[in-house]
Short mmCIF file of N, CA and C and ligand atoms in Angstrom, two decimals:
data_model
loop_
_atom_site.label_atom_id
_atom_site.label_comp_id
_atom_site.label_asym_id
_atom_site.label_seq_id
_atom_site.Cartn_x
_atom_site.Cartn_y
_atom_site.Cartn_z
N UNK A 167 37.54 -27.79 -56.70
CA UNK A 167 38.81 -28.36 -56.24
C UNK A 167 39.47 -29.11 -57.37
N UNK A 168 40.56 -28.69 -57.44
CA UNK A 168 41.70 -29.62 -58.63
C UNK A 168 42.02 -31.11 -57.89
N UNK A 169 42.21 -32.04 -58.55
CA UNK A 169 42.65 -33.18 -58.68
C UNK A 169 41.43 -34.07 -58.99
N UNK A 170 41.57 -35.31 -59.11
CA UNK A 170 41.18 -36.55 -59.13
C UNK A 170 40.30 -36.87 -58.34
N UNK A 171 39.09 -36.91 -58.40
CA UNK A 171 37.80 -37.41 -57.55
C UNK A 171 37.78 -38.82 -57.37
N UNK A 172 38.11 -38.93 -55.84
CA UNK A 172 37.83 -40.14 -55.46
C UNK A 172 37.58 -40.01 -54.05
N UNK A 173 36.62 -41.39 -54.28
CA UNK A 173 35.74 -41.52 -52.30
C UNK A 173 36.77 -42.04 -51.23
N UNK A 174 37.04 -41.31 -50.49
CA UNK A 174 38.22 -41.38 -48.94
C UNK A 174 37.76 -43.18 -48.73
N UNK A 175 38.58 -43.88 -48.97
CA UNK A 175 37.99 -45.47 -47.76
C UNK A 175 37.89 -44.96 -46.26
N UNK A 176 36.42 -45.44 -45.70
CA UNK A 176 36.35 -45.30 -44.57
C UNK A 176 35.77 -44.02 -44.52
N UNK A 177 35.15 -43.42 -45.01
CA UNK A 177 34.37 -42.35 -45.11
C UNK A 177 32.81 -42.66 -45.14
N UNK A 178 31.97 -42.64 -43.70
CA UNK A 178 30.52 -43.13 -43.86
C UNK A 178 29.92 -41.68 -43.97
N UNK A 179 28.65 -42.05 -44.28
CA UNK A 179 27.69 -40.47 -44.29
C UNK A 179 26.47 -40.96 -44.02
N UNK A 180 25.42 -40.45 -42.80
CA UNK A 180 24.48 -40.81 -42.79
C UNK A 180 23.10 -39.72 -42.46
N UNK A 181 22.59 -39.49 -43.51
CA UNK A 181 21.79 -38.63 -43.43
C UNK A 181 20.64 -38.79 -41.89
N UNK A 182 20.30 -37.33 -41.81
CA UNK A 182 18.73 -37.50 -40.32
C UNK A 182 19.17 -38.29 -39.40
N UNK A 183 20.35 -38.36 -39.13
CA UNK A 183 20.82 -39.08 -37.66
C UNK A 183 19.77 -38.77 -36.32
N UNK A 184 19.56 -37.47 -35.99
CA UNK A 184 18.78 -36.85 -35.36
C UNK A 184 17.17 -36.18 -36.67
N UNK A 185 16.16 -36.19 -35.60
CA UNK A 185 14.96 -35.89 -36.35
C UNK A 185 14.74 -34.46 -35.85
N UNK A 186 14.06 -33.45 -36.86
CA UNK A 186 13.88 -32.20 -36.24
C UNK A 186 13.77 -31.51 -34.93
N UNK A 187 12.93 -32.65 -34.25
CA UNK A 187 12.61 -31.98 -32.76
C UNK A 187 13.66 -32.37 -31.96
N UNK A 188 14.37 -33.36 -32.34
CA UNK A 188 15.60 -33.75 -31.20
C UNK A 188 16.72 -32.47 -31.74
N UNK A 189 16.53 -31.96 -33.43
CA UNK A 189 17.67 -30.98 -33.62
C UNK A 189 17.44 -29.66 -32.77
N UNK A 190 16.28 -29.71 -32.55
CA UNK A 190 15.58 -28.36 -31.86
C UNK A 190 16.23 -28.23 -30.61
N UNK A 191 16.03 -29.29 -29.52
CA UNK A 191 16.34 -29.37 -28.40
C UNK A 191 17.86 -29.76 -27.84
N UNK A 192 18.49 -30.13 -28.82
CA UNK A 192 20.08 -29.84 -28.91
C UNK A 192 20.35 -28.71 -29.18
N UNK A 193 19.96 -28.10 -30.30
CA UNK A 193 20.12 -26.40 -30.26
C UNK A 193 20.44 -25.54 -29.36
N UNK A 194 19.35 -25.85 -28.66
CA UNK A 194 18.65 -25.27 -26.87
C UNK A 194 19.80 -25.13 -26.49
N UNK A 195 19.77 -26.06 -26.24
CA UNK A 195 21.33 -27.25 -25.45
C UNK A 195 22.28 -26.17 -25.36
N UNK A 196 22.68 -26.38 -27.07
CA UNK A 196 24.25 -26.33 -27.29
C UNK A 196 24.31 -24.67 -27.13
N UNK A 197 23.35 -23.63 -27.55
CA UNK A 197 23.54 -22.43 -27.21
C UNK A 197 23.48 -22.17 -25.67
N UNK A 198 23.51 -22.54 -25.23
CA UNK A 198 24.14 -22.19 -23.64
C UNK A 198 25.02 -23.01 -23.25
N UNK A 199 25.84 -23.83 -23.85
CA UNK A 199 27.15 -23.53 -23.50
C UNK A 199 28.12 -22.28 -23.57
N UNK A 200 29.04 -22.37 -22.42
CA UNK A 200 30.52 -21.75 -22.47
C UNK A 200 31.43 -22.23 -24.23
N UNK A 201 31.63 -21.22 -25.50
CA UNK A 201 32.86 -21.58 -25.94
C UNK A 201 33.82 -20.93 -25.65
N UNK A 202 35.06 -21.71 -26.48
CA UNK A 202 36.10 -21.29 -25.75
C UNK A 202 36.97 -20.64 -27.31
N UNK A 203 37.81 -19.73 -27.46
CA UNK A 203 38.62 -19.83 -28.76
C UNK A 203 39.70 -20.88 -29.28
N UNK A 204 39.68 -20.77 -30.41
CA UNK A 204 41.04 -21.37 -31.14
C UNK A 204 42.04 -20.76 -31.42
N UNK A 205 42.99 -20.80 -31.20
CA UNK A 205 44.22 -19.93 -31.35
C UNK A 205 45.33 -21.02 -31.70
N UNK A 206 45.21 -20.82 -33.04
CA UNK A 206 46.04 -21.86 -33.83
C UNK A 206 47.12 -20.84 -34.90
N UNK A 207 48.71 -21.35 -34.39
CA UNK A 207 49.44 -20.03 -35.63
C UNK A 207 49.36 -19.31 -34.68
N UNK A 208 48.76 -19.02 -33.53
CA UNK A 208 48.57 -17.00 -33.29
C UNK A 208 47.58 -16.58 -33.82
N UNK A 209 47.18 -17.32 -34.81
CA UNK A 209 46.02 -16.98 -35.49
C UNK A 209 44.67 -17.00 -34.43
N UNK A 210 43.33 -16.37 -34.47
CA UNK A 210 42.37 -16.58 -33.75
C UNK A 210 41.44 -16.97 -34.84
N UNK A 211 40.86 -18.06 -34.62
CA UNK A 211 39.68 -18.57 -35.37
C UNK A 211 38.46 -18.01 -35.40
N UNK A 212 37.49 -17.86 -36.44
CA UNK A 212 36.18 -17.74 -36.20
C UNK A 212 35.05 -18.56 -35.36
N UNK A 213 35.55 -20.37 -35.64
CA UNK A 213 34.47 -20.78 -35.03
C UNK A 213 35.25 -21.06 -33.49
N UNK A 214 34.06 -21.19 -32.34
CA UNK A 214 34.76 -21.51 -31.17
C UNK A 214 34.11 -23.02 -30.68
N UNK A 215 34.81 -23.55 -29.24
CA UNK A 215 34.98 -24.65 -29.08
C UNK A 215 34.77 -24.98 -27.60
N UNK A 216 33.90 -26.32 -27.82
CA UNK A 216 33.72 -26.54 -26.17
C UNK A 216 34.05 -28.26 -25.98
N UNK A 217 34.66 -28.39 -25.00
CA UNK A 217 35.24 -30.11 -24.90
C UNK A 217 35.03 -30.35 -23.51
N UNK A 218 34.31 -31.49 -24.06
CA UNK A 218 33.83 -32.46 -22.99
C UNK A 218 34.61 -34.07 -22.88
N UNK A 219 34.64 -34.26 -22.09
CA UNK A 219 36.07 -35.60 -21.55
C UNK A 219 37.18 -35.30 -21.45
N UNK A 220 37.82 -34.68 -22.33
CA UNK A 220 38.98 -34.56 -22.49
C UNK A 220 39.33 -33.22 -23.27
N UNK A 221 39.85 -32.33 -22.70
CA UNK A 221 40.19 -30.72 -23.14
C UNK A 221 41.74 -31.53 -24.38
N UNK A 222 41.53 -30.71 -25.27
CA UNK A 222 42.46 -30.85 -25.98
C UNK A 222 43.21 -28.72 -25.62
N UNK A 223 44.32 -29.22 -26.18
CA UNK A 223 44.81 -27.93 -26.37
C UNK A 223 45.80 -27.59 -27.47
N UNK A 224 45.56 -26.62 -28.01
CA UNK A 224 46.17 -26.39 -29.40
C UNK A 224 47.61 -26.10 -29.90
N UNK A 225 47.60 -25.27 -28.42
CA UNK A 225 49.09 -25.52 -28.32
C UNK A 225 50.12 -26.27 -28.12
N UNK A 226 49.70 -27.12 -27.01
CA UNK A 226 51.21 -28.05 -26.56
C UNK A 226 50.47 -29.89 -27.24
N UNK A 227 49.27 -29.47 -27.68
CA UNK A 227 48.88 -30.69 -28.40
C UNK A 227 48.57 -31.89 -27.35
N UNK A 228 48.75 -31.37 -25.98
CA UNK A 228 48.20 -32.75 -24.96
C UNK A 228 46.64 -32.61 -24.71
N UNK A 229 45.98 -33.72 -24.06
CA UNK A 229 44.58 -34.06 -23.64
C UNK A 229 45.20 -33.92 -22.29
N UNK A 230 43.93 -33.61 -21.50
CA UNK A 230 43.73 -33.72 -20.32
C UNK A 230 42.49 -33.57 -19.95
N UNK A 231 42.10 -34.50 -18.55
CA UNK A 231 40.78 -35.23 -18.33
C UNK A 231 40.14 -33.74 -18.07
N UNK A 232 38.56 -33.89 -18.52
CA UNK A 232 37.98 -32.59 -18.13
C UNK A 232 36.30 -33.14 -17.84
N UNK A 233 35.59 -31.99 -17.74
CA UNK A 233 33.83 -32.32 -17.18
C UNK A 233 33.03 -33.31 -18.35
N UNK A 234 32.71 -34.49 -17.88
CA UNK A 234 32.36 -35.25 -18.49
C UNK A 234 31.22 -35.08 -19.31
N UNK A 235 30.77 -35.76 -20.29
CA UNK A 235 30.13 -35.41 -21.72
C UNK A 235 28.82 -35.22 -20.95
N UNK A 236 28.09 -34.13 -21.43
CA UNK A 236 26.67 -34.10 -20.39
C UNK A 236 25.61 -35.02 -21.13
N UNK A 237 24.54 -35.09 -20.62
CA UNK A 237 23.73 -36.34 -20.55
C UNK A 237 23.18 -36.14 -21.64
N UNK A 238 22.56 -34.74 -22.04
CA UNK A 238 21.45 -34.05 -23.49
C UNK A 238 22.64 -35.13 -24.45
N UNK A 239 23.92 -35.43 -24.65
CA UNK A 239 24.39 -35.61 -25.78
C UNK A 239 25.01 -37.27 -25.41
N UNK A 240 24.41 -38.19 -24.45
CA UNK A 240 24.00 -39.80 -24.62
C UNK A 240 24.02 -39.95 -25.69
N UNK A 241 22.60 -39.53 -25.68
CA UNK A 241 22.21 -40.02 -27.27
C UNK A 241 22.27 -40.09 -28.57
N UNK A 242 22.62 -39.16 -28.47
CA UNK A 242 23.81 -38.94 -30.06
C UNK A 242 24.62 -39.61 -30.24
N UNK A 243 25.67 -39.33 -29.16
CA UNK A 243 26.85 -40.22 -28.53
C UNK A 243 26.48 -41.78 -29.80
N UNK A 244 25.76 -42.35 -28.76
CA UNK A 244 24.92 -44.26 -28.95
C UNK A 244 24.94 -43.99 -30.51
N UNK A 245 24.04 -42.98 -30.73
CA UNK A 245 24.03 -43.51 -32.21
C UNK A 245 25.05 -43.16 -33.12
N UNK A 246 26.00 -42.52 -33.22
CA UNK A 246 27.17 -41.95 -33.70
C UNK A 246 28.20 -43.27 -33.65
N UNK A 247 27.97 -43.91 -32.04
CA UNK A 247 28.97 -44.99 -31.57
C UNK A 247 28.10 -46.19 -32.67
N UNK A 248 26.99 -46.61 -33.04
CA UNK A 248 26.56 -47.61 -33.44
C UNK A 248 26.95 -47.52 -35.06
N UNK A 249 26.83 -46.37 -35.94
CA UNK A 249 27.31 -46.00 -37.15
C UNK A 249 28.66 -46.26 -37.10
N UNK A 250 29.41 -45.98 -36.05
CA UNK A 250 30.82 -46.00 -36.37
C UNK A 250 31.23 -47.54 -36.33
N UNK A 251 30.16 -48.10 -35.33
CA UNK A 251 30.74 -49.94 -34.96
C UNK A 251 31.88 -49.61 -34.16
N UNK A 252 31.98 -48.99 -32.98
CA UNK A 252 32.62 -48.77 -31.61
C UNK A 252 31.90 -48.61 -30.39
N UNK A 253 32.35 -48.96 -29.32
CA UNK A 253 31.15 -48.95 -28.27
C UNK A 253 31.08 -47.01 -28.05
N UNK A 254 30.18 -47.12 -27.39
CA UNK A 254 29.78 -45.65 -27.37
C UNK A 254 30.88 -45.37 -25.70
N UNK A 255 31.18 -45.65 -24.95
CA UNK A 255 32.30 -45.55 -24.32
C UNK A 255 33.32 -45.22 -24.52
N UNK A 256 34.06 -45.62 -25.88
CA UNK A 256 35.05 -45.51 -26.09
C UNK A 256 35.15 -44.20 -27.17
N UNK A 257 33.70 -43.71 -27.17
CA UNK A 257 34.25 -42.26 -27.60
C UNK A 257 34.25 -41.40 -26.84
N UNK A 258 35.30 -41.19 -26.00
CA UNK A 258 35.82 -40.13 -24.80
C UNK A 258 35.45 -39.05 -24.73
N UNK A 259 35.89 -38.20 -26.27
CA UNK A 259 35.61 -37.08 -26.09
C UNK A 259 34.76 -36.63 -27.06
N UNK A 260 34.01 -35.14 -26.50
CA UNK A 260 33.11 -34.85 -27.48
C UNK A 260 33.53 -33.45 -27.44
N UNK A 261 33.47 -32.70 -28.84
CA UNK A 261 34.10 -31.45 -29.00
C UNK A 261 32.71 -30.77 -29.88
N UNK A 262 32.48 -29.41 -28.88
CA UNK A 262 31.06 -28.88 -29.69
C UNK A 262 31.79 -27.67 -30.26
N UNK A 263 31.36 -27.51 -31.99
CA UNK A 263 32.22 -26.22 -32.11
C UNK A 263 31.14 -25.85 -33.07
N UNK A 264 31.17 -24.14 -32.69
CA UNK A 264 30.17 -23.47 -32.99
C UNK A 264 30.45 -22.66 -34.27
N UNK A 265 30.29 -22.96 -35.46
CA UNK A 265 30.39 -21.86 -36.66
C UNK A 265 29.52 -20.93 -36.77
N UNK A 266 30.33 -19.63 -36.58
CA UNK A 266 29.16 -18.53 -37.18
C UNK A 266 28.92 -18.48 -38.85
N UNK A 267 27.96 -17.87 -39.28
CA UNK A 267 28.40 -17.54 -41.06
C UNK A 267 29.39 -17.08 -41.11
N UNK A 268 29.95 -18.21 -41.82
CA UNK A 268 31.07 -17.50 -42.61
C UNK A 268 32.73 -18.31 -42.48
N UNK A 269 32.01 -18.98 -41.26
CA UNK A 269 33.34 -20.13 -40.49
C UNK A 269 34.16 -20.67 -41.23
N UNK A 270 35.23 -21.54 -41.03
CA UNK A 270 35.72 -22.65 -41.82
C UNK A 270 36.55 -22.88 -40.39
N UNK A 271 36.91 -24.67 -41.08
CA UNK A 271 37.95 -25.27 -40.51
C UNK A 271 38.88 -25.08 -41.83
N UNK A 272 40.24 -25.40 -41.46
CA UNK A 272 41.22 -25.56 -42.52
C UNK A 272 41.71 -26.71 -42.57
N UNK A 273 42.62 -27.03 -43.58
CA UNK A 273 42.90 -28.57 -44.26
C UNK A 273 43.63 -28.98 -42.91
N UNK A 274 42.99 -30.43 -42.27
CA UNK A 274 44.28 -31.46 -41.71
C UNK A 274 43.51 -32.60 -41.05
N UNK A 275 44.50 -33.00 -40.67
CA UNK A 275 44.10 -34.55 -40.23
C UNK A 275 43.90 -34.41 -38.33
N UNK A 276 42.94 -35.10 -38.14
CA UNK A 276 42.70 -34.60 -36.44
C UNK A 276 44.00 -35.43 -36.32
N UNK A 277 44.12 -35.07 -34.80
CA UNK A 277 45.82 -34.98 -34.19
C UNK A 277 45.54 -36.89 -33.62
N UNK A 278 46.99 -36.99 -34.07
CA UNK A 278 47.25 -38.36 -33.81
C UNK A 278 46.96 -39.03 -32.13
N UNK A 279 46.70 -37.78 -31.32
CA UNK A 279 46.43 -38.50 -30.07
C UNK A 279 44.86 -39.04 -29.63
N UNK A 280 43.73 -38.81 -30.59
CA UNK A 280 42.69 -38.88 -30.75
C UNK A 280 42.73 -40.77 -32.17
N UNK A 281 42.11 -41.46 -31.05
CA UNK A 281 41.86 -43.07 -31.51
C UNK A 281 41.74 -42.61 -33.15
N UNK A 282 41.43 -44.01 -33.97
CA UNK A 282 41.30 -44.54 -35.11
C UNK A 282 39.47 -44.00 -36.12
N UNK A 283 39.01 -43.42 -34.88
CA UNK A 283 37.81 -43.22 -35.52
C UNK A 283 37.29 -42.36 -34.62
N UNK A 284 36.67 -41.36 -35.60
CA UNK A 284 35.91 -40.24 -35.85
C UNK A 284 34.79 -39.79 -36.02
N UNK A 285 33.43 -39.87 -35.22
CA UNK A 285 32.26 -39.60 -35.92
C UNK A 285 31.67 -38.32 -35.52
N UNK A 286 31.25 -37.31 -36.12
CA UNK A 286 30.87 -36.05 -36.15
C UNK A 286 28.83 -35.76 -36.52
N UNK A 287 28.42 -35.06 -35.76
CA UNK A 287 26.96 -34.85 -36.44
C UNK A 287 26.71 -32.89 -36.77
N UNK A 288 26.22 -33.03 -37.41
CA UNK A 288 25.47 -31.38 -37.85
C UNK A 288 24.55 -30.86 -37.44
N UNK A 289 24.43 -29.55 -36.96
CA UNK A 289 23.09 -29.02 -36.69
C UNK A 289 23.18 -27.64 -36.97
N UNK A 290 21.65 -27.40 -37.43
CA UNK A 290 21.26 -25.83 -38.13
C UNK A 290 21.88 -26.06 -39.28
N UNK A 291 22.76 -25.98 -39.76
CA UNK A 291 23.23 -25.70 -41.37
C UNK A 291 23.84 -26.83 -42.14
N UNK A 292 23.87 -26.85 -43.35
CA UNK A 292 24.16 -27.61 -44.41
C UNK A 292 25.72 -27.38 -44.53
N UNK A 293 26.83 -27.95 -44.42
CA UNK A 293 27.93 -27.12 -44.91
C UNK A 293 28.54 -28.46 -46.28
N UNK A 294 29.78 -28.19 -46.39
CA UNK A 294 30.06 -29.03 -47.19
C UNK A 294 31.71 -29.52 -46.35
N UNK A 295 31.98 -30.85 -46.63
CA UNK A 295 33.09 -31.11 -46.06
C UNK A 295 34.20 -31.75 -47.33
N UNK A 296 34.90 -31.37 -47.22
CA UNK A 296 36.28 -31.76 -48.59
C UNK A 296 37.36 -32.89 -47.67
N UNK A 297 37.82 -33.31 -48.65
CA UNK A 297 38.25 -34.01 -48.43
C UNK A 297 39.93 -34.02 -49.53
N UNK A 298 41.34 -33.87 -49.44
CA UNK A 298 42.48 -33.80 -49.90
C UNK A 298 43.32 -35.17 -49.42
N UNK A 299 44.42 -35.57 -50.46
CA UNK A 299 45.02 -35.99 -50.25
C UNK A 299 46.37 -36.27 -51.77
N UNK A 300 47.42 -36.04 -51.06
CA UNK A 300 48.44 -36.63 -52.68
C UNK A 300 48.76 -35.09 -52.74
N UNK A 301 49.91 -34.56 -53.67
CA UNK A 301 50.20 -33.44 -54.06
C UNK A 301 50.74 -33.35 -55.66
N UNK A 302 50.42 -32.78 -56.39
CA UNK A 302 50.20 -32.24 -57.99
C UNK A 302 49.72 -33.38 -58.92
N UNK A 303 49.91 -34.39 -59.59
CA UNK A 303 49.74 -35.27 -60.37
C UNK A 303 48.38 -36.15 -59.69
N UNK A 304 49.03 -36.28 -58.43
CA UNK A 304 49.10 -37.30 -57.47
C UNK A 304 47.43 -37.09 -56.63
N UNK A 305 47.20 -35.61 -57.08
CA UNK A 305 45.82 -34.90 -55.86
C UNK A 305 44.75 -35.71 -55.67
N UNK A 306 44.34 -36.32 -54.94
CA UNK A 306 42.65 -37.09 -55.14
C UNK A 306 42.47 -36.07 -54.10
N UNK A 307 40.92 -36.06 -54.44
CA UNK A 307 39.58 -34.76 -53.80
C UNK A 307 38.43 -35.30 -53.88
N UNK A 308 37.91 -35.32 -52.80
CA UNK A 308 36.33 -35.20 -52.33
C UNK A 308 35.59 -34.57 -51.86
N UNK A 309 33.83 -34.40 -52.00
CA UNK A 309 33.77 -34.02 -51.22
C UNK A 309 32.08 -33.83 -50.79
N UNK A 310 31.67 -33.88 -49.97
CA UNK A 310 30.04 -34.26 -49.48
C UNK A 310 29.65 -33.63 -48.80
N UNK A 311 28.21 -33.02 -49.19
CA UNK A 311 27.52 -32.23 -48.58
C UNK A 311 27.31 -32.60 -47.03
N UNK A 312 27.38 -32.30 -46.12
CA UNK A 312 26.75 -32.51 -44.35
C UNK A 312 25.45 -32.02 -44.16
N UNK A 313 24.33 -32.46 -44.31
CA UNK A 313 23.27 -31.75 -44.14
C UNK A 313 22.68 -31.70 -42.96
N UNK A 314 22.23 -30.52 -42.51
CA UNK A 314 21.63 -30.43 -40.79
C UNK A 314 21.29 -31.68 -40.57
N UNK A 315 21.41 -32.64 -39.10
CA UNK A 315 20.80 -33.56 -38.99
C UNK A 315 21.70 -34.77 -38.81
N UNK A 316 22.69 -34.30 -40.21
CA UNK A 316 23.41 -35.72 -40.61
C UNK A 316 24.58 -36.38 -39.70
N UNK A 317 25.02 -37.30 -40.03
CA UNK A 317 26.61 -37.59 -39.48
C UNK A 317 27.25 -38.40 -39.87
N UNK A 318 28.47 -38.11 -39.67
CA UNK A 318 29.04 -39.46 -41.03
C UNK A 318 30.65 -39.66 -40.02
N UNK A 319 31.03 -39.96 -40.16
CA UNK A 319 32.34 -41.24 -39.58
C UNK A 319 33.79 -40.96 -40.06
N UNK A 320 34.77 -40.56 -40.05
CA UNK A 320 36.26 -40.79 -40.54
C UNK A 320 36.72 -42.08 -39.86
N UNK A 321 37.21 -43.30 -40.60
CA UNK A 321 37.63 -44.21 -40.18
C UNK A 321 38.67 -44.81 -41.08
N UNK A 322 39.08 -45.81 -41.05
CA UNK A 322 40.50 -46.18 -42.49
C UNK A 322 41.28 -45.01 -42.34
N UNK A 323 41.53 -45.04 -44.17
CA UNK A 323 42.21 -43.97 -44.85
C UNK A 323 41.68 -42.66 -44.49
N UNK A 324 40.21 -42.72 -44.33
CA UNK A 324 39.52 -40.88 -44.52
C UNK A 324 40.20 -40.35 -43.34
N UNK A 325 40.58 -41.23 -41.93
CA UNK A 325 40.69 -40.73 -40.78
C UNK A 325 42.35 -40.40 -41.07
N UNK A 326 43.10 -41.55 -41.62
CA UNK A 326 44.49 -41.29 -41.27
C UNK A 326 45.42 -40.76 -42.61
N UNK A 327 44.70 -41.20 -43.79
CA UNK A 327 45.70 -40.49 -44.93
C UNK A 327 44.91 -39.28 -45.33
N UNK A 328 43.66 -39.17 -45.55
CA UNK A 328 42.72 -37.75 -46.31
C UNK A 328 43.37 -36.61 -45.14
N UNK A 329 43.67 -35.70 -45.71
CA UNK A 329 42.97 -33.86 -45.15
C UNK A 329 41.63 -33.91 -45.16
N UNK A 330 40.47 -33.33 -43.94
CA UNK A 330 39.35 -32.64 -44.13
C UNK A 330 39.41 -30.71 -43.98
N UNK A 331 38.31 -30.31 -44.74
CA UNK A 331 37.99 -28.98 -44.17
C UNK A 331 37.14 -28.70 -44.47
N UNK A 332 36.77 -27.63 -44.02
CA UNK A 332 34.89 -27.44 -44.41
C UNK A 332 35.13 -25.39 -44.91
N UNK A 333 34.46 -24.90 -46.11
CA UNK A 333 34.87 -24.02 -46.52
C UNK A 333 33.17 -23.37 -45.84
N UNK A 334 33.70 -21.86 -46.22
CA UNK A 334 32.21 -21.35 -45.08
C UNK A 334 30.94 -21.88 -45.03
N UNK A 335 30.71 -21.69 -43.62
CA UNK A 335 29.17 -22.04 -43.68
C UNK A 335 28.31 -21.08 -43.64
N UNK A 336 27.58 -21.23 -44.47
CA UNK A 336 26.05 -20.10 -45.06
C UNK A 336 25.27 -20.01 -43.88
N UNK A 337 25.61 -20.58 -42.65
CA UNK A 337 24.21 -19.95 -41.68
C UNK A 337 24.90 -20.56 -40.27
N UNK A 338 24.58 -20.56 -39.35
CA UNK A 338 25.12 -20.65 -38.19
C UNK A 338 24.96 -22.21 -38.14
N UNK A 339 26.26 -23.38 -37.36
CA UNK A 339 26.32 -24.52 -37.50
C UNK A 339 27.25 -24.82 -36.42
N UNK A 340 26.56 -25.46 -35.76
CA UNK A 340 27.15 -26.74 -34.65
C UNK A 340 27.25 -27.84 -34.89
N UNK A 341 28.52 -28.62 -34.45
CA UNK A 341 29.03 -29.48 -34.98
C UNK A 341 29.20 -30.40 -33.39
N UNK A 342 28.86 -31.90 -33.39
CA UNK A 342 29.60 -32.43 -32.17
C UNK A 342 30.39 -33.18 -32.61
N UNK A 343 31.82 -33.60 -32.44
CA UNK A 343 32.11 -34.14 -33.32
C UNK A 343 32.47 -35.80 -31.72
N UNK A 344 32.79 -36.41 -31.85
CA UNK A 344 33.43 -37.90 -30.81
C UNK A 344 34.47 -38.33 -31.15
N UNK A 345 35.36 -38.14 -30.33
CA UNK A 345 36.63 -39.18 -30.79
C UNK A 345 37.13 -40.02 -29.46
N UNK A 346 37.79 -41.02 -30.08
CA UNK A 346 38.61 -41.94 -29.09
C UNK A 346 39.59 -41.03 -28.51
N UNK A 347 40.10 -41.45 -27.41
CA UNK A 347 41.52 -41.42 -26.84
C UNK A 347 42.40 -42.33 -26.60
N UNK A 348 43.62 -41.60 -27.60
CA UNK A 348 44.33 -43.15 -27.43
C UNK A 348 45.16 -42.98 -26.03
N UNK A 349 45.28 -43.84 -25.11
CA UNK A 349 45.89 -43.99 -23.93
C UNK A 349 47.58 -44.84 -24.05
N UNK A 350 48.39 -43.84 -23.10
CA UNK A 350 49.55 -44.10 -23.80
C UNK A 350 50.27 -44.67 -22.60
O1 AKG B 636 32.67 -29.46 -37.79
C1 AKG B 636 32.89 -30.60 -38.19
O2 AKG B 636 32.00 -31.38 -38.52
C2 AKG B 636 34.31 -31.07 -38.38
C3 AKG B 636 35.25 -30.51 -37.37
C4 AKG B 636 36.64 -31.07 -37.52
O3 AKG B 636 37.06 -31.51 -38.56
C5 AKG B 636 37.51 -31.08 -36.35
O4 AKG B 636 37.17 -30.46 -35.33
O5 AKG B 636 38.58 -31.71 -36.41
FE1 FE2 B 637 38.79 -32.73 -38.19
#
């Protein structure tokens, strides 16, 4: 990546959030869920998507209340909420999205109707997450490995001025990610 390397403020990372056998049994978990597609542009995405609290939708960009976060993912939840320093309540929603090899998200900032903070965990694969912001002179770039297990936080700047995206992933990868809802 071109520009200027520098660390997003508000960007945590915390390796082994979850320990092997708890990654095992989330696995379980998360492969029997229902996903659903992305259809962003018209475009159809590779990875797909399952939301719990609150259905987002891609199109008209509103939330609306949906089947509440199931119980297998409490616990994550707590500790995701304790890294971030937010109560674990107030992360509403939880969005499971499933990368096959080969996935990506593309550059942007999660949508302004989703609170001030962001915490996401990994499972099965290593990917890498980037980080953009500024245009030609101006570019700062980051960017940190996610390793199965891990989870790390958008909060500050990383949440509201950085772009994230994650360029393919080498092996199949679930992602939960938590966010606030801001109530209007
Ligand atoms: O898969 C991830 O960890 C990140 C997903 C993401 O950036 C998003 O859904 O907004
Ligand atoms: Fe995001």
């Amino acid at each position: 990546m071109r520009g200027v390397h520098e660390r997003p403020a508000g960007l945590t990372y915390q390796p082994e959030l979850v320990d092997p056998d708890e990654e095992r049994s989330l696995l379980t978990a998360l492969a029997a869920y229902d996903f659903g597609e992305v259809r962003m542009h018209g475009q159809i995405a590779r990875r797909t998507v399952r939301h719990f609290g609150y259905d987002y939708d891609y199109g008209s960009f509103q939330l609306t209340e949906t089947e509440a976060v199931p119980v297998e993912l409490h616990e994550v939840r707590e500790r995701c909420a304790r890294l971030a320093g937010v109560p674990a309540d107030s992360l509403a929603q939880a969005l499971v999205t499933r990368y096959p090899p080969g996935a990506v998200i593309g550059w942007h900032r999660d949508a302004p109707a989703f609170g001030p903070t962001v915490a996401g965990l990994s499972l099965g694969s290593d990917c890498l997450l980037r980080f953009q912001r500024g245009r030609g002179d101006q570019r700062r770039v980051y960017e940190v490995e996610l390793a199965a297990r891990s989870a790390y936080v958008l909060a500050g700047a990383a949440r509201s001025s950085w772009q994230h995206s994650i360029p393919p992933v080498p092996r199949l990868r679930y992602s939960v990610t938590f966010r606030q809802v801001r109530r209007s």
